Amino acid sequence: MAGSQINVRKLAELGVLQDVGKCIVYLRAHGLLSRQQTCPKCGSVMEEKVWASAKVDGLAWRCPARACRKIVSIRKGSFFEKSHLDLRQLVTLMYFWTLDVCQDVIMAEASISKTVCVDWCNFLREICTQDLLSRPNVIGGVGHIVAIDESLVARRKRGSNAQARPIREQWVFGGVDLQTKYDLKLLHIIWLTNSCTGSVFWN
Ligand SMILES: [Zn+2]
């Protein structure tokens, strides 16, 4: 979302947060919902139909073959498939999650419960983690300046409780390429394996 500089005003202008149909168009344009569907029963190309039974979305894929008439959700194959939340709520949730705001804000803006919010935030984090680990992201390059910083996210306790289980200290490093503004916030081992030789590092 950062690349297209999307914000709430633009989402509102596009009607994404008001109109579920426009929300579906938006999600399809960004590859988050499929634009076509093959019938899982007979292999025919399915047609999109207004479908009252699809209470949340109002649309469904229907197989045109008379002997089949299979109906599937427009969410089939997407990561919204298992959710019953309104797609507008899900866009709101994802948008505020990308802003790194606290979960109370996400809950209020998306009108969702704490349990749903925690589950989705964990789910989105997991998707990003898997994507990051599956691609050899590279920051820096010859002549590029990479600013880095570190943070201790788990500190060994110095309390008086002798029974307390010792916590392994965990350092996290982040880096941003000042030319490309491409940043990585990840464990140092990933950063070390993906930074490009020839970069200048600031710390
Ligand atoms: Zn079919």
PDB file of C-alpha atoms and ligand atoms in Angstrom:
ATOM      1  CA  MET A   1       0.000   0.000   0.000  1.00  0.00           C
ATOM      2  CA  ALA A   2       2.887   2.353   0.685  1.00  0.00           C
ATOM      3  CA  GLY A   3       3.966   2.388  -2.972  1.00  0.00           C
ATOM      4  CA  SER A   4       0.666   3.806  -4.196  1.00  0.00           C
ATOM      5  CA  GLN A   5       0.455   6.187  -1.219  1.00  0.00           C
ATOM      6  CA  ILE A   6      -3.036   5.026  -0.390  1.00  0.00           C
ATOM      7  CA  ASN A   7      -4.775   6.722   2.492  1.00  0.00           C
ATOM      8  CA  VAL A   8      -8.240   6.866   4.021  1.00  0.00           C
ATOM      9  CA  ARG A   9      -9.220   9.855   1.865  1.00  0.00           C
ATOM     10  CA  LYS A  10      -8.348   7.977  -1.342  1.00  0.00           C
ATOM     11  CA  LEU A  11     -10.093   4.822  -0.154  1.00  0.00           C
ATOM     12  CA  ALA A  12     -13.170   6.946   0.582  1.00  0.00           C
ATOM     13  CA  GLU A  13     -12.973   8.647  -2.838  1.00  0.00           C
ATOM     14  CA  LEU A  14     -12.918   5.242  -4.507  1.00  0.00           C
ATOM     15  CA  GLY A  15     -15.905   4.208  -2.400  1.00  0.00           C
ATOM     16  CA  VAL A  16     -13.955   1.226  -1.079  1.00  0.00           C
ATOM     17  CA  LEU A  17     -15.041   1.783   2.510  1.00  0.00           C
ATOM     18  CA  GLN A  18     -18.666   2.585   1.679  1.00  0.00           C
ATOM     19  CA  ASP A  19     -19.710   0.314  -1.187  1.00  0.00           C
ATOM     20  CA  VAL A  20     -19.031  -3.423  -1.045  1.00  0.00           C
ATOM     21  CA  GLY A  21     -19.162  -3.643  -4.863  1.00  0.00           C
ATOM     22  CA  LYS A  22     -16.452  -0.988  -5.197  1.00  0.00           C
ATOM     23  CA  CYS A  23     -14.506  -2.718  -2.465  1.00  0.00           C
ATOM     24  CA  ILE A  24     -14.590  -5.951  -4.494  1.00  0.00           C
ATOM     25  CA  VAL A  25     -13.423  -4.081  -7.625  1.00  0.00           C
ATOM     26  CA  TYR A  26     -10.570  -2.571  -5.625  1.00  0.00           C
ATOM     27  CA  LEU A  27      -9.497  -5.918  -4.161  1.00  0.00           C
ATOM     28  CA  ARG A  28      -9.569  -7.537  -7.605  1.00  0.00           C
ATOM     29  CA  ALA A  29      -7.518  -4.701  -9.077  1.00  0.00           C
ATOM     30  CA  HIS A  30      -4.884  -5.393  -6.433  1.00  0.00           C
ATOM     31  CA  GLY A  31      -4.918  -9.157  -6.910  1.00  0.00           C
ATOM     32  CA  LEU A  32      -6.534  -9.929  -3.560  1.00  0.00           C
ATOM     33  CA  LEU A  33      -9.687 -11.454  -5.033  1.00  0.00           C
ATOM     34  CA  SER A  34      -9.869 -13.574  -8.179  1.00  0.00           C
ATOM     35  CA  ARG A  35     -11.252 -12.018 -11.367  1.00  0.00           C
ATOM     36  CA  GLN A  36     -12.409 -15.341 -12.729  1.00  0.00           C
ATOM     37  CA  GLN A  37     -13.199 -18.733 -11.345  1.00  0.00           C
ATOM     38  CA  THR A  38     -13.186 -22.237 -12.743  1.00  0.00           C
ATOM     39  CA  CYS A  39     -15.930 -24.549 -11.536  1.00  0.00           C
ATOM     40  CA  PRO A  40     -14.366 -26.999  -9.069  1.00  0.00           C
ATOM     41  CA  LYS A  41     -16.988 -29.597 -10.055  1.00  0.00           C
ATOM     42  CA  CYS A  42     -17.002 -29.565 -13.878  1.00  0.00           C
ATOM     43  CA  GLY A  43     -14.220 -27.187 -14.947  1.00  0.00           C
ATOM     44  CA  SER A  44     -16.467 -24.625 -16.691  1.00  0.00           C
ATOM     45  CA  VAL A  45     -15.646 -20.928 -16.493  1.00  0.00           C
ATOM     46  CA  MET A  46     -17.966 -19.575 -13.812  1.00  0.00           C
ATOM     47  CA  GLU A  47     -20.099 -16.449 -14.020  1.00  0.00           C
ATOM     48  CA  GLU A  48     -20.466 -13.799 -11.387  1.00  0.00           C
ATOM     49  CA  LYS A  49     -24.016 -13.420 -10.150  1.00  0.00           C
ATOM     50  CA  VAL A  50     -25.820 -11.242  -7.649  1.00  0.00           C
ATOM     51  CA  TRP A  51     -26.529 -13.804  -4.974  1.00  0.00           C
ATOM     52  CA  ALA A  52     -28.729 -12.957  -2.018  1.00  0.00           C
ATOM     53  CA  SER A  53     -27.543 -15.993  -0.082  1.00  0.00           C
ATOM     54  CA  ALA A  54     -24.014 -14.580  -0.133  1.00  0.00           C
ATOM     55  CA  LYS A  55     -25.115 -12.228   2.632  1.00  0.00           C
ATOM     56  CA  VAL A  56     -21.799 -10.537   3.282  1.00  0.00           C
ATOM     57  CA  ASP A  57     -20.651  -9.974  -0.312  1.00  0.00           C
ATOM     58  CA  GLY A  58     -23.935 -10.044  -2.263  1.00  0.00           C
ATOM     59  CA  LEU A  59     -22.132 -11.796  -5.147  1.00  0.00           C
ATOM     60  CA  ALA A  60     -21.096 -15.345  -5.915  1.00  0.00           C
ATOM     61  CA  TRP A  61     -19.593 -17.388  -8.756  1.00  0.00           C
ATOM     62  CA  ARG A  62     -22.115 -19.664 -10.485  1.00  0.00           C
ATOM     63  CA  CYS A  63     -21.365 -22.452 -12.914  1.00  0.00           C
ATOM     64  CA  PRO A  64     -23.288 -21.860 -16.196  1.00  0.00           C
ATOM     65  CA  ALA A  65     -23.469 -25.603 -17.036  1.00  0.00           C
ATOM     66  CA  ARG A  66     -27.116 -26.678 -16.637  1.00  0.00           C
ATOM     67  CA  ALA A  67     -26.190 -30.038 -15.230  1.00  0.00           C
ATOM     68  CA  CYS A  68     -23.952 -28.441 -12.617  1.00  0.00           C
ATOM     69  CA  ARG A  69     -24.968 -24.953 -11.375  1.00  0.00           C
ATOM     70  CA  LYS A  70     -22.308 -25.092  -8.690  1.00  0.00           C
ATOM     71  CA  ILE A  71     -22.078 -21.944  -6.542  1.00  0.00           C
ATOM     72  CA  VAL A  72     -18.864 -20.795  -4.898  1.00  0.00           C
ATOM     73  CA  SER A  73     -17.956 -17.721  -2.884  1.00  0.00           C
ATOM     74  CA  ILE A  74     -16.177 -14.841  -4.613  1.00  0.00           C
ATOM     75  CA  ARG A  75     -13.611 -15.244  -1.800  1.00  0.00           C
ATOM     76  CA  LYS A  76     -12.639 -18.755  -2.879  1.00  0.00           C
ATOM     77  CA  GLY A  77      -8.880 -19.077  -3.187  1.00  0.00           C
ATOM     78  CA  SER A  78      -8.231 -15.754  -1.442  1.00  0.00           C
ATOM     79  CA  PHE A  79      -7.007 -15.269   2.089  1.00  0.00           C
ATOM     80  CA  PHE A  80     -10.441 -13.860   2.950  1.00  0.00           C
ATOM     81  CA  GLU A  81     -11.946 -17.283   2.270  1.00  0.00           C
ATOM     82  CA  LYS A  82     -12.339 -18.352   5.879  1.00  0.00           C
ATOM     83  CA  SER A  83     -13.551 -15.011   7.180  1.00  0.00           C
ATOM     84  CA  HIS A  84     -17.169 -13.935   7.572  1.00  0.00           C
ATOM     85  CA  LEU A  85     -16.254 -10.295   8.055  1.00  0.00           C
ATOM     86  CA  ASP A  86     -17.439  -7.684   5.569  1.00  0.00           C
ATOM     87  CA  LEU A  87     -14.710  -7.013   2.985  1.00  0.00           C
ATOM     88  CA  ARG A  88     -14.858  -3.303   3.850  1.00  0.00           C
ATOM     89  CA  GLN A  89     -13.993  -4.173   7.432  1.00  0.00           C
ATOM     90  CA  LEU A  90     -11.121  -6.322   6.221  1.00  0.00           C
ATOM     91  CA  VAL A  91      -9.719  -3.521   4.043  1.00  0.00           C
ATOM     92  CA  THR A  92      -9.993  -1.147   7.000  1.00  0.00           C
ATOM     93  CA  LEU A  93      -8.281  -3.671   9.248  1.00  0.00           C
ATOM     94  CA  MET A  94      -5.438  -4.260   6.764  1.00  0.00           C
ATOM     95  CA  TYR A  95      -5.000  -0.561   6.061  1.00  0.00           C
ATOM     96  CA  PHE A  96      -4.618   0.376   9.729  1.00  0.00           C
ATOM     97  CA  TRP A  97      -2.433  -2.667  10.352  1.00  0.00           C
ATOM     98  CA  THR A  98       0.027  -1.356   7.727  1.00  0.00           C
ATOM     99  CA  LEU A  99       0.177   1.930   9.642  1.00  0.00           C
ATOM    100  CA  ASP A 100       1.549   0.067  12.653  1.00  0.00           C
ATOM    101  CA  VAL A 101      -1.071   1.546  14.966  1.00  0.00           C
ATOM    102  CA  CYS A 102      -2.093  -0.174  18.193  1.00  0.00           C
ATOM    103  CA  GLN A 103      -4.734  -2.872  18.059  1.00  0.00           C
ATOM    104  CA  ASP A 104      -7.245  -0.723  19.960  1.00  0.00           C
ATOM    105  CA  VAL A 105      -7.289   1.661  16.991  1.00  0.00           C
ATOM    106  CA  ILE A 106      -7.712  -1.200  14.500  1.00  0.00           C
ATOM    107  CA  MET A 107     -10.559  -2.644  16.589  1.00  0.00           C
ATOM    108  CA  ALA A 108     -12.333   0.727  16.730  1.00  0.00           C
ATOM    109  CA  GLU A 109     -11.850   1.656  13.060  1.00  0.00           C
ATOM    110  CA  ALA A 110     -12.790  -1.768  11.680  1.00  0.00           C
ATOM    111  CA  SER A 111     -15.534  -2.394  14.277  1.00  0.00           C
ATOM    112  CA  ILE A 112     -14.165  -5.792  15.217  1.00  0.00           C
ATOM    113  CA  SER A 113     -13.658  -7.660  18.465  1.00  0.00           C
ATOM    114  CA  LYS A 114     -10.324  -8.056  20.192  1.00  0.00           C
ATOM    115  CA  THR A 115     -10.209 -11.771  19.358  1.00  0.00           C
ATOM    116  CA  VAL A 116     -10.784 -11.147  15.656  1.00  0.00           C
ATOM    117  CA  CYS A 117      -8.271  -8.311  15.669  1.00  0.00           C
ATOM    118  CA  VAL A 118      -5.554 -10.399  17.334  1.00  0.00           C
ATOM    119  CA  ASP A 119      -6.185 -13.328  14.964  1.00  0.00           C
ATOM    120  CA  TRP A 120      -6.002 -11.142  11.854  1.00  0.00           C
ATOM    121  CA  CYS A 121      -2.930  -9.217  12.994  1.00  0.00           C
ATOM    122  CA  ASN A 122      -1.163 -12.534  13.620  1.00  0.00           C
ATOM    123  CA  PHE A 123      -2.344 -13.821  10.250  1.00  0.00           C
ATOM    124  CA  LEU A 124      -1.125 -10.716   8.374  1.00  0.00           C
ATOM    125  CA  ARG A 125       2.213 -10.835  10.172  1.00  0.00           C
ATOM    126  CA  GLU A 126       2.581 -14.497   9.243  1.00  0.00           C
ATOM    127  CA  ILE A 127       1.826 -13.784   5.567  1.00  0.00           C
ATOM    128  CA  CYS A 128       4.407 -10.979   5.489  1.00  0.00           C
ATOM    129  CA  THR A 129       6.964 -13.158   7.251  1.00  0.00           C
ATOM    130  CA  GLN A 130       6.474 -16.011   4.805  1.00  0.00           C
ATOM    131  CA  ASP A 131       6.689 -13.636   1.849  1.00  0.00           C
ATOM    132  CA  LEU A 132       9.847 -12.020   3.194  1.00  0.00           C
ATOM    133  CA  LEU A 133      11.524 -15.355   3.844  1.00  0.00           C
ATOM    134  CA  SER A 134      10.562 -16.690   0.418  1.00  0.00           C
ATOM    135  CA  ARG A 135      12.216 -13.837  -1.497  1.00  0.00           C
ATOM    136  CA  PRO A 136      15.875 -12.865  -1.437  1.00  0.00           C
ATOM    137  CA  ASN A 137      15.276  -9.208  -0.561  1.00  0.00           C
ATOM    138  CA  VAL A 138      18.346  -7.102  -1.079  1.00  0.00           C
ATOM    139  CA  ILE A 139      18.957  -3.657   0.328  1.00  0.00           C
ATOM    140  CA  GLY A 140      21.874  -1.445  -0.520  1.00  0.00           C
ATOM    141  CA  GLY A 141      24.338  -1.737  -3.361  1.00  0.00           C
ATOM    142  CA  VAL A 142      27.595  -0.154  -4.506  1.00  0.00           C
ATOM    143  CA  GLY A 143      27.542   3.517  -3.452  1.00  0.00           C
ATOM    144  CA  HIS A 144      24.292   3.171  -1.509  1.00  0.00           C
ATOM    145  CA  ILE A 145      24.076   4.287   2.098  1.00  0.00           C
ATOM    146  CA  VAL A 146      22.186   1.921   4.392  1.00  0.00           C
ATOM    147  CA  ALA A 147      21.153   3.329   7.768  1.00  0.00           C
ATOM    148  CA  ILE A 148      20.688   0.651  10.397  1.00  0.00           C
ATOM    149  CA  ASP A 149      19.535   0.571  13.996  1.00  0.00           C
ATOM    150  CA  GLU A 150      19.040  -2.084  16.589  1.00  0.00           C
ATOM    151  CA  SER A 151      16.560  -2.749  19.322  1.00  0.00           C
ATOM    152  CA  LEU A 152      16.481  -5.173  22.233  1.00  0.00           C
ATOM    153  CA  VAL A 153      13.020  -6.725  22.215  1.00  0.00           C
ATOM    154  CA  ALA A 154      13.508  -9.274  25.035  1.00  0.00           C
ATOM    155  CA  ARG A 155      15.659  -8.271  27.983  1.00  0.00           C
ATOM    156  CA  ARG A 156      16.963 -10.731  30.544  1.00  0.00           C
ATOM    157  CA  LYS A 157      15.073 -10.099  33.794  1.00  0.00           C
ATOM    158  CA  ARG A 158      16.995  -8.850  36.778  1.00  0.00           C
ATOM    159  CA  GLY A 159      14.114  -9.356  39.229  1.00  0.00           C
ATOM    160  CA  SER A 160      14.264 -10.907  42.649  1.00  0.00           C
ATOM    161  CA  ASN A 161      12.306 -14.009  41.637  1.00  0.00           C
ATOM    162  CA  ALA A 162      14.913 -16.757  41.596  1.00  0.00           C
ATOM    163  CA  GLN A 163      12.371 -19.203  40.156  1.00  0.00           C
ATOM    164  CA  ALA A 164      11.754 -17.070  37.050  1.00  0.00           C
ATOM    165  CA  ARG A 165      12.681 -18.732  33.791  1.00  0.00           C
ATOM    166  CA  PRO A 166      15.609 -16.885  32.200  1.00  0.00           C
ATOM    167  CA  ILE A 167      14.742 -15.095  28.954  1.00  0.00           C
ATOM    168  CA  ARG A 168      17.113 -15.212  26.033  1.00  0.00           C
ATOM    169  CA  GLU A 169      17.929 -11.665  24.934  1.00  0.00           C
ATOM    170  CA  GLN A 170      16.816 -11.049  21.363  1.00  0.00           C
ATOM    171  CA  TRP A 171      18.199  -8.222  19.277  1.00  0.00           C
ATOM    172  CA  VAL A 172      16.377  -7.009  16.180  1.00  0.00           C
ATOM    173  CA  PHE A 173      18.073  -4.998  13.468  1.00  0.00           C
ATOM    174  CA  GLY A 174      16.398  -2.801  10.880  1.00  0.00           C
ATOM    175  CA  GLY A 175      17.917  -1.162   7.833  1.00  0.00           C
ATOM    176  CA  VAL A 176      16.848   1.419   5.267  1.00  0.00           C
ATOM    177  CA  ASP A 177      18.516   2.146   1.938  1.00  0.00           C
ATOM    178  CA  LEU A 178      18.623   5.964   1.862  1.00  0.00           C
ATOM    179  CA  GLN A 179      18.595   6.026  -1.955  1.00  0.00           C
ATOM    180  CA  THR A 180      15.708   3.666  -2.592  1.00  0.00           C
ATOM    181  CA  LYS A 181      14.005   4.179   0.809  1.00  0.00           C
ATOM    182  CA  TYR A 182      13.522   0.413   0.812  1.00  0.00           C
ATOM    183  CA  ASP A 183      13.562  -0.775   4.351  1.00  0.00           C
ATOM    184  CA  LEU A 184      13.740  -4.029   6.163  1.00  0.00           C
ATOM    185  CA  LYS A 185      12.775  -4.670   9.748  1.00  0.00           C
ATOM    186  CA  LEU A 186      13.956  -8.134  10.503  1.00  0.00           C
ATOM    187  CA  LEU A 187      16.168 -10.342  12.526  1.00  0.00           C
ATOM    188  CA  HIS A 188      19.796  -9.557  12.084  1.00  0.00           C
ATOM    189  CA  ILE A 189      20.594 -12.942  10.577  1.00  0.00           C
ATOM    190  CA  ILE A 190      18.301 -12.190   7.624  1.00  0.00           C
ATOM    191  CA  TRP A 191      19.716  -8.711   7.277  1.00  0.00           C
ATOM    192  CA  LEU A 192      23.248 -10.041   7.224  1.00  0.00           C
ATOM    193  CA  THR A 193      22.489 -12.544   4.499  1.00  0.00           C
ATOM    194  CA  ASN A 194      20.622 -10.109   2.275  1.00  0.00           C
ATOM    195  CA  SER A 195      22.571  -6.872   2.425  1.00  0.00           C
ATOM    196  CA  CYS A 196      24.546  -6.105  -0.703  1.00  0.00           C
ATOM    197  CA  THR A 197      28.313  -5.961  -0.819  1.00  0.00           C
ATOM    198  CA  GLY A 198      29.624  -2.453  -1.424  1.00  0.00           C
ATOM    199  CA  SER A 199      27.019  -0.681   0.702  1.00  0.00           C
ATOM    200  CA  VAL A 200      27.996   1.868   3.324  1.00  0.00           C
ATOM    201  CA  PHE A 201      26.284   1.265   6.683  1.00  0.00           C
ATOM    202  CA  TRP A 202      25.288   3.920   9.175  1.00  0.00           C
ATOM    203  CA  ASN A 203      24.450   2.969  12.706  1.00  0.00           C
TER     204      ASN A 203
HETATM  205 ZN    ZN B   1     -19.779 -26.740 -12.941  1.00  0.00          ZN
END
